[in-house]
Amino acid sequence: DSWGIPASQIAVIGDFHFDLEAGRRAGTWTVLYTRGRAVEVLPFEVEAHLVVHDFCDLEPLLAWLDAPS
């Protein structure tokens, strides 16, 4: 609210369940950053709108953020 940006236009990026939970509770999009870890060891990955494994390849993330909702 203080930035004047609707929560629906914000993406929270985090590497743990609590990051995704905070984003969801705030009404934002959520992105799980796996830090290269296997998704199988991250049972909370289903909570994310998008999963990113490596920030060296930002094309999928940028395309996802730019896509109409």
PDB file of N, CA and C in Angstrom:
ATOM      1  N   ASP A   1       0.816  -1.201   0.000  1.00  0.00           N
ATOM      2  CA  ASP A   1       0.000   0.000   0.000  1.00  0.00           C
ATOM      3  C   ASP A   1       0.859   1.264   0.000  1.00  0.00           C
ATOM      4  N   SER A   2       1.941   1.251   0.791  1.00  0.00           N
ATOM      5  CA  SER A   2       2.759   2.457   0.889  1.00  0.00           C
ATOM      6  C   SER A   2       3.467   2.780  -0.421  1.00  0.00           C
ATOM      7  N   TRP A   3       3.650   1.794  -1.290  1.00  0.00           N
ATOM      8  CA  TRP A   3       4.281   2.035  -2.594  1.00  0.00           C
ATOM      9  C   TRP A   3       3.258   2.393  -3.659  1.00  0.00           C
ATOM     10  N   GLY A   4       1.982   2.190  -3.350  1.00  0.00           N
ATOM     11  CA  GLY A   4       0.947   2.477  -4.320  1.00  0.00           C
ATOM     12  C   GLY A   4       0.857   1.444  -5.436  1.00  0.00           C
ATOM     13  N   ILE A   5       1.324   0.246  -5.159  1.00  0.00           N
ATOM     14  CA  ILE A   5       1.299  -0.829  -6.153  1.00  0.00           C
ATOM     15  C   ILE A   5       0.359  -1.920  -5.638  1.00  0.00           C
ATOM     16  N   PRO A   6      -0.601  -2.342  -6.456  1.00  0.00           N
ATOM     17  CA  PRO A   6      -1.476  -3.433  -6.012  1.00  0.00           C
ATOM     18  C   PRO A   6      -0.684  -4.724  -5.798  1.00  0.00           C
ATOM     19  N   ALA A   7      -1.062  -5.473  -4.781  1.00  0.00           N
ATOM     20  CA  ALA A   7      -0.367  -6.731  -4.481  1.00  0.00           C
ATOM     21  C   ALA A   7      -0.387  -7.685  -5.671  1.00  0.00           C
ATOM     22  N   SER A   8      -1.417  -7.602  -6.485  1.00  0.00           N
ATOM     23  CA  SER A   8      -1.526  -8.491  -7.648  1.00  0.00           C
ATOM     24  C   SER A   8      -0.480  -8.197  -8.714  1.00  0.00           C
ATOM     25  N   GLN A   9       0.252  -7.088  -8.565  1.00  0.00           N
ATOM     26  CA  GLN A   9       1.303  -6.735  -9.513  1.00  0.00           C
ATOM     27  C   GLN A   9       2.699  -6.914  -8.919  1.00  0.00           C
ATOM     28  N   ILE A  10       2.779  -7.649  -7.817  1.00  0.00           N
ATOM     29  CA  ILE A  10       4.048  -7.868  -7.126  1.00  0.00           C
ATOM     30  C   ILE A  10       4.340  -9.364  -7.085  1.00  0.00           C
ATOM     31  N   ALA A  11       5.607  -9.727  -7.230  1.00  0.00           N
ATOM     32  CA  ALA A  11       6.036 -11.116  -7.081  1.00  0.00           C
ATOM     33  C   ALA A  11       7.037 -11.193  -5.935  1.00  0.00           C
ATOM     34  N   VAL A  12       6.774 -12.086  -5.010  1.00  0.00           N
ATOM     35  CA  VAL A  12       7.693 -12.353  -3.909  1.00  0.00           C
ATOM     36  C   VAL A  12       8.545 -13.545  -4.317  1.00  0.00           C
ATOM     37  N   ILE A  13       9.867 -13.371  -4.261  1.00  0.00           N
ATOM     38  CA  ILE A  13      10.799 -14.444  -4.612  1.00  0.00           C
ATOM     39  C   ILE A  13      11.485 -14.906  -3.338  1.00  0.00           C
ATOM     40  N   GLY A  14      11.418 -16.208  -3.081  1.00  0.00           N
ATOM     41  CA  GLY A  14      12.039 -16.742  -1.877  1.00  0.00           C
ATOM     42  C   GLY A  14      12.487 -18.168  -2.073  1.00  0.00           C
ATOM     43  N   ASP A  15      13.230 -18.676  -1.086  1.00  0.00           N
ATOM     44  CA  ASP A  15      13.774 -20.028  -1.210  1.00  0.00           C
ATOM     45  C   ASP A  15      13.253 -20.974  -0.140  1.00  0.00           C
ATOM     46  N   PHE A  16      12.181 -20.568   0.539  1.00  0.00           N
ATOM     47  CA  PHE A  16      11.651 -21.431   1.586  1.00  0.00           C
ATOM     48  C   PHE A  16      10.151 -21.256   1.718  1.00  0.00           C
ATOM     49  N   HIS A  17       9.527 -22.211   2.372  1.00  0.00           N
ATOM     50  CA  HIS A  17       8.083 -22.238   2.559  1.00  0.00           C
ATOM     51  C   HIS A  17       7.541 -20.923   3.114  1.00  0.00           C
ATOM     52  N   PHE A  18       8.209 -20.359   4.108  1.00  0.00           N
ATOM     53  CA  PHE A  18       7.704 -19.156   4.760  1.00  0.00           C
ATOM     54  C   PHE A  18       7.700 -17.954   3.818  1.00  0.00           C
ATOM     55  N   ASP A  19       8.638 -17.902   2.881  1.00  0.00           N
ATOM     56  CA  ASP A  19       8.653 -16.827   1.883  1.00  0.00           C
ATOM     57  C   ASP A  19       7.399 -16.915   1.007  1.00  0.00           C
ATOM     58  N   LEU A  20       7.091 -18.138   0.560  1.00  0.00           N
ATOM     59  CA  LEU A  20       5.922 -18.343  -0.293  1.00  0.00           C
ATOM     60  C   LEU A  20       4.638 -18.061   0.476  1.00  0.00           C
ATOM     61  N   GLU A  21       4.601 -18.488   1.717  1.00  0.00           N
ATOM     62  CA  GLU A  21       3.422 -18.261   2.543  1.00  0.00           C
ATOM     63  C   GLU A  21       3.188 -16.762   2.755  1.00  0.00           C
ATOM     64  N   ALA A  22       4.236 -16.024   3.015  1.00  0.00           N
ATOM     65  CA  ALA A  22       4.102 -14.579   3.210  1.00  0.00           C
ATOM     66  C   ALA A  22       3.588 -13.905   1.940  1.00  0.00           C
ATOM     67  N   GLY A  23       4.111 -14.316   0.800  1.00  0.00           N
ATOM     68  CA  GLY A  23       3.654 -13.756  -0.460  1.00  0.00           C
ATOM     69  C   GLY A  23       2.192 -14.059  -0.726  1.00  0.00           C
ATOM     70  N   ARG A  24       1.807 -15.295  -0.505  1.00  0.00           N
ATOM     71  CA  ARG A  24       0.403 -15.686  -0.702  1.00  0.00           C
ATOM     72  C   ARG A  24      -0.522 -14.904   0.226  1.00  0.00           C
ATOM     73  N   ARG A  25      -0.144 -14.797   1.485  1.00  0.00           N
ATOM     74  CA  ARG A  25      -0.987 -14.076   2.452  1.00  0.00           C
ATOM     75  C   ARG A  25      -1.104 -12.592   2.095  1.00  0.00           C
ATOM     76  N   ALA A  26      -0.074 -12.055   1.454  1.00  0.00           N
ATOM     77  CA  ALA A  26      -0.104 -10.653   1.038  1.00  0.00           C
ATOM     78  C   ALA A  26      -0.859 -10.471  -0.276  1.00  0.00           C
ATOM     79  N   GLY A  27      -1.200 -11.581  -0.934  1.00  0.00           N
ATOM     80  CA  GLY A  27      -1.934 -11.505  -2.187  1.00  0.00           C
ATOM     81  C   GLY A  27      -1.071 -11.303  -3.414  1.00  0.00           C
ATOM     82  N   THR A  28       0.238 -11.598  -3.283  1.00  0.00           N
ATOM     83  CA  THR A  28       1.160 -11.423  -4.407  1.00  0.00           C
ATOM     84  C   THR A  28       1.364 -12.741  -5.133  1.00  0.00           C
ATOM     85  N   TRP A  29       2.021 -12.671  -6.272  1.00  0.00           N
ATOM     86  CA  TRP A  29       2.494 -13.856  -6.968  1.00  0.00           C
ATOM     87  C   TRP A  29       3.703 -14.370  -6.197  1.00  0.00           C
ATOM     88  N   THR A  30       3.975 -15.661  -6.271  1.00  0.00           N
ATOM     89  CA  THR A  30       5.115 -16.222  -5.546  1.00  0.00           C
ATOM     90  C   THR A  30       6.023 -16.993  -6.490  1.00  0.00           C
ATOM     91  N   VAL A  31       7.325 -16.832  -6.268  1.00  0.00           N
ATOM     92  CA  VAL A  31       8.341 -17.501  -7.071  1.00  0.00           C
ATOM     93  C   VAL A  31       9.282 -18.227  -6.116  1.00  0.00           C
ATOM     94  N   LEU A  32       9.417 -19.520  -6.291  1.00  0.00           N
ATOM     95  CA  LEU A  32      10.348 -20.306  -5.494  1.00  0.00           C
ATOM     96  C   LEU A  32      11.687 -20.349  -6.207  1.00  0.00           C
ATOM     97  N   TYR A  33      12.722 -19.912  -5.522  1.00  0.00           N
ATOM     98  CA  TYR A  33      14.090 -20.003  -6.028  1.00  0.00           C
ATOM     99  C   TYR A  33      14.720 -21.224  -5.364  1.00  0.00           C
ATOM    100  N   THR A  34      15.020 -22.254  -6.142  1.00  0.00           N
ATOM    101  CA  THR A  34      15.500 -23.523  -5.578  1.00  0.00           C
ATOM    102  C   THR A  34      16.984 -23.529  -5.235  1.00  0.00           C
ATOM    103  N   ARG A  35      17.733 -22.552  -5.712  1.00  0.00           N
ATOM    104  CA  ARG A  35      19.185 -22.523  -5.521  1.00  0.00           C
ATOM    105  C   ARG A  35      19.832 -23.782  -6.067  1.00  0.00           C
ATOM    106  N   GLY A  36      19.215 -24.349  -7.113  1.00  0.00           N
ATOM    107  CA  GLY A  36      19.762 -25.537  -7.747  1.00  0.00           C
ATOM    108  C   GLY A  36      19.409 -26.835  -7.060  1.00  0.00           C
ATOM    109  N   ARG A  37      18.690 -26.762  -5.954  1.00  0.00           N
ATOM    110  CA  ARG A  37      18.291 -27.984  -5.244  1.00  0.00           C
ATOM    111  C   ARG A  37      17.231 -28.732  -6.045  1.00  0.00           C
ATOM    112  N   ALA A  38      17.200 -30.020  -5.905  1.00  0.00           N
ATOM    113  CA  ALA A  38      16.198 -30.836  -6.588  1.00  0.00           C
ATOM    114  C   ALA A  38      14.820 -30.498  -6.043  1.00  0.00           C
ATOM    115  N   VAL A  39      13.878 -30.340  -6.926  1.00  0.00           N
ATOM    116  CA  VAL A  39      12.517 -29.993  -6.522  1.00  0.00           C
ATOM    117  C   VAL A  39      11.932 -31.058  -5.601  1.00  0.00           C
ATOM    118  N   GLU A  40      12.353 -32.303  -5.762  1.00  0.00           N
ATOM    119  CA  GLU A  40      11.833 -33.387  -4.938  1.00  0.00           C
ATOM    120  C   GLU A  40      12.098 -33.167  -3.446  1.00  0.00           C
ATOM    121  N   VAL A  41      13.139 -32.433  -3.096  1.00  0.00           N
ATOM    122  CA  VAL A  41      13.437 -32.194  -1.687  1.00  0.00           C
ATOM    123  C   VAL A  41      12.738 -30.947  -1.166  1.00  0.00           C
ATOM    124  N   LEU A  42      11.987 -30.303  -2.017  1.00  0.00           N
ATOM    125  CA  LEU A  42      11.272 -29.090  -1.631  1.00  0.00           C
ATOM    126  C   LEU A  42       9.768 -29.347  -1.740  1.00  0.00           C
ATOM    127  N   PRO A  43       9.175 -29.958  -0.733  1.00  0.00           N
ATOM    128  CA  PRO A  43       7.766 -30.337  -0.832  1.00  0.00           C
ATOM    129  C   PRO A  43       6.825 -29.148  -0.969  1.00  0.00           C
ATOM    130  N   PHE A  44       7.297 -27.969  -0.657  1.00  0.00           N
ATOM    131  CA  PHE A  44       6.453 -26.786  -0.718  1.00  0.00           C
ATOM    132  C   PHE A  44       6.471 -26.112  -2.085  1.00  0.00           C
ATOM    133  N   GLU A  45       7.149 -26.699  -3.076  1.00  0.00           N
ATOM    134  CA  GLU A  45       7.235 -26.084  -4.398  1.00  0.00           C
ATOM    135  C   GLU A  45       5.872 -25.949  -5.058  1.00  0.00           C
ATOM    136  N   VAL A  46       4.908 -26.782  -4.652  1.00  0.00           N
ATOM    137  CA  VAL A  46       3.568 -26.681  -5.233  1.00  0.00           C
ATOM    138  C   VAL A  46       2.859 -25.399  -4.797  1.00  0.00           C
ATOM    139  N   GLU A  47       3.375 -24.734  -3.765  1.00  0.00           N
ATOM    140  CA  GLU A  47       2.789 -23.486  -3.285  1.00  0.00           C
ATOM    141  C   GLU A  47       3.165 -22.295  -4.164  1.00  0.00           C
ATOM    142  N   ALA A  48       4.171 -22.441  -4.996  1.00  0.00           N
ATOM    143  CA  ALA A  48       4.669 -21.330  -5.812  1.00  0.00           C
ATOM    144  C   ALA A  48       3.933 -21.239  -7.138  1.00  0.00           C
ATOM    145  N   HIS A  49       3.793 -20.009  -7.617  1.00  0.00           N
ATOM    146  CA  HIS A  49       3.231 -19.808  -8.951  1.00  0.00           C
ATOM    147  C   HIS A  49       4.257 -20.163 -10.024  1.00  0.00           C
ATOM    148  N   LEU A  50       5.537 -19.982  -9.699  1.00  0.00           N
ATOM    149  CA  LEU A  50       6.625 -20.266 -10.632  1.00  0.00           C
ATOM    150  C   LEU A  50       7.809 -20.786  -9.841  1.00  0.00           C
ATOM    151  N   VAL A  51       8.579 -21.694 -10.436  1.00  0.00           N
ATOM    152  CA  VAL A  51       9.798 -22.216  -9.813  1.00  0.00           C
ATOM    153  C   VAL A  51      10.973 -21.813 -10.688  1.00  0.00           C
ATOM    154  N   VAL A  52      11.991 -21.220 -10.067  1.00  0.00           N
ATOM    155  CA  VAL A  52      13.208 -20.795 -10.756  1.00  0.00           C
ATOM    156  C   VAL A  52      14.382 -21.521 -10.110  1.00  0.00           C
ATOM    157  N   HIS A  53      15.190 -22.168 -10.927  1.00  0.00           N
ATOM    158  CA  HIS A  53      16.315 -22.937 -10.396  1.00  0.00           C
ATOM    159  C   HIS A  53      17.618 -22.152 -10.366  1.00  0.00           C
ATOM    160  N   ASP A  54      17.758 -21.185 -11.267  1.00  0.00           N
ATOM    161  CA  ASP A  54      19.034 -20.494 -11.430  1.00  0.00           C
ATOM    162  C   ASP A  54      18.772 -19.099 -11.984  1.00  0.00           C
ATOM    163  N   PHE A  55      19.314 -18.080 -11.370  1.00  0.00           N
ATOM    164  CA  PHE A  55      19.106 -16.714 -11.860  1.00  0.00           C
ATOM    165  C   PHE A  55      20.006 -16.364 -13.040  1.00  0.00           C
ATOM    166  N   CYS A  56      20.859 -17.285 -13.472  1.00  0.00           N
ATOM    167  CA  CYS A  56      21.666 -17.031 -14.668  1.00  0.00           C
ATOM    168  C   CYS A  56      20.798 -17.047 -15.920  1.00  0.00           C
ATOM    169  N   ASP A  57      19.701 -17.777 -15.874  1.00  0.00           N
ATOM    170  CA  ASP A  57      18.779 -17.845 -17.000  1.00  0.00           C
ATOM    171  C   ASP A  57      17.479 -17.159 -16.588  1.00  0.00           C
ATOM    172  N   LEU A  58      17.397 -15.862 -16.820  1.00  0.00           N
ATOM    173  CA  LEU A  58      16.241 -15.085 -16.379  1.00  0.00           C
ATOM    174  C   LEU A  58      15.121 -14.993 -17.400  1.00  0.00           C
ATOM    175  N   GLU A  59      15.336 -15.509 -18.605  1.00  0.00           N
ATOM    176  CA  GLU A  59      14.306 -15.400 -19.645  1.00  0.00           C
ATOM    177  C   GLU A  59      12.945 -15.953 -19.206  1.00  0.00           C
ATOM    178  N   PRO A  60      12.873 -17.169 -18.639  1.00  0.00           N
ATOM    179  CA  PRO A  60      11.557 -17.676 -18.228  1.00  0.00           C
ATOM    180  C   PRO A  60      10.898 -16.796 -17.168  1.00  0.00           C
ATOM    181  N   LEU A  61      11.685 -16.317 -16.220  1.00  0.00           N
ATOM    182  CA  LEU A  61      11.135 -15.462 -15.166  1.00  0.00           C
ATOM    183  C   LEU A  61      10.625 -14.146 -15.743  1.00  0.00           C
ATOM    184  N   LEU A  62      11.414 -13.500 -16.578  1.00  0.00           N
ATOM    185  CA  LEU A  62      10.998 -12.230 -17.167  1.00  0.00           C
ATOM    186  C   LEU A  62       9.787 -12.391 -18.066  1.00  0.00           C
ATOM    187  N   ALA A  63       9.739 -13.470 -18.826  1.00  0.00           N
ATOM    188  CA  ALA A  63       8.586 -13.729 -19.693  1.00  0.00           C
ATOM    189  C   ALA A  63       7.334 -13.963 -18.840  1.00  0.00           C
ATOM    190  N   TRP A  64       7.488 -14.687 -17.752  1.00  0.00           N
ATOM    191  CA  TRP A  64       6.360 -14.959 -16.869  1.00  0.00           C
ATOM    192  C   TRP A  64       5.846 -13.676 -16.228  1.00  0.00           C
ATOM    193  N   LEU A  65       6.766 -12.809 -15.794  1.00  0.00           N
ATOM    194  CA  LEU A  65       6.364 -11.555 -15.156  1.00  0.00           C
ATOM    195  C   LEU A  65       5.705 -10.611 -16.161  1.00  0.00           C
ATOM    196  N   ASP A  66       6.108 -10.704 -17.419  1.00  0.00           N
ATOM    197  CA  ASP A  66       5.594  -9.811 -18.444  1.00  0.00           C
ATOM    198  C   ASP A  66       4.270 -10.294 -19.040  1.00  0.00           C
ATOM    199  N   ALA A  67       3.939 -11.565 -18.814  1.00  0.00           N
ATOM    200  CA  ALA A  67       2.719 -12.134 -19.406  1.00  0.00           C
ATOM    201  C   ALA A  67       1.485 -11.532 -18.749  1.00  0.00           C
ATOM    202  N   PRO A  68       0.448 -11.311 -19.518  1.00  0.00           N
ATOM    203  CA  PRO A  68      -0.797 -10.808 -18.914  1.00  0.00           C
ATOM    204  C   PRO A  68      -1.380 -11.845 -17.959  1.00  0.00           C
ATOM    205  N   SER A  69      -1.935 -11.375 -16.872  1.00  0.00           N
ATOM    206  CA  SER A  69      -2.488 -12.319 -15.871  1.00  0.00           C
ATOM    207  C   SER A  69      -3.927 -12.662 -16.166  1.00  0.00           C
TER     208      SER A  69
END
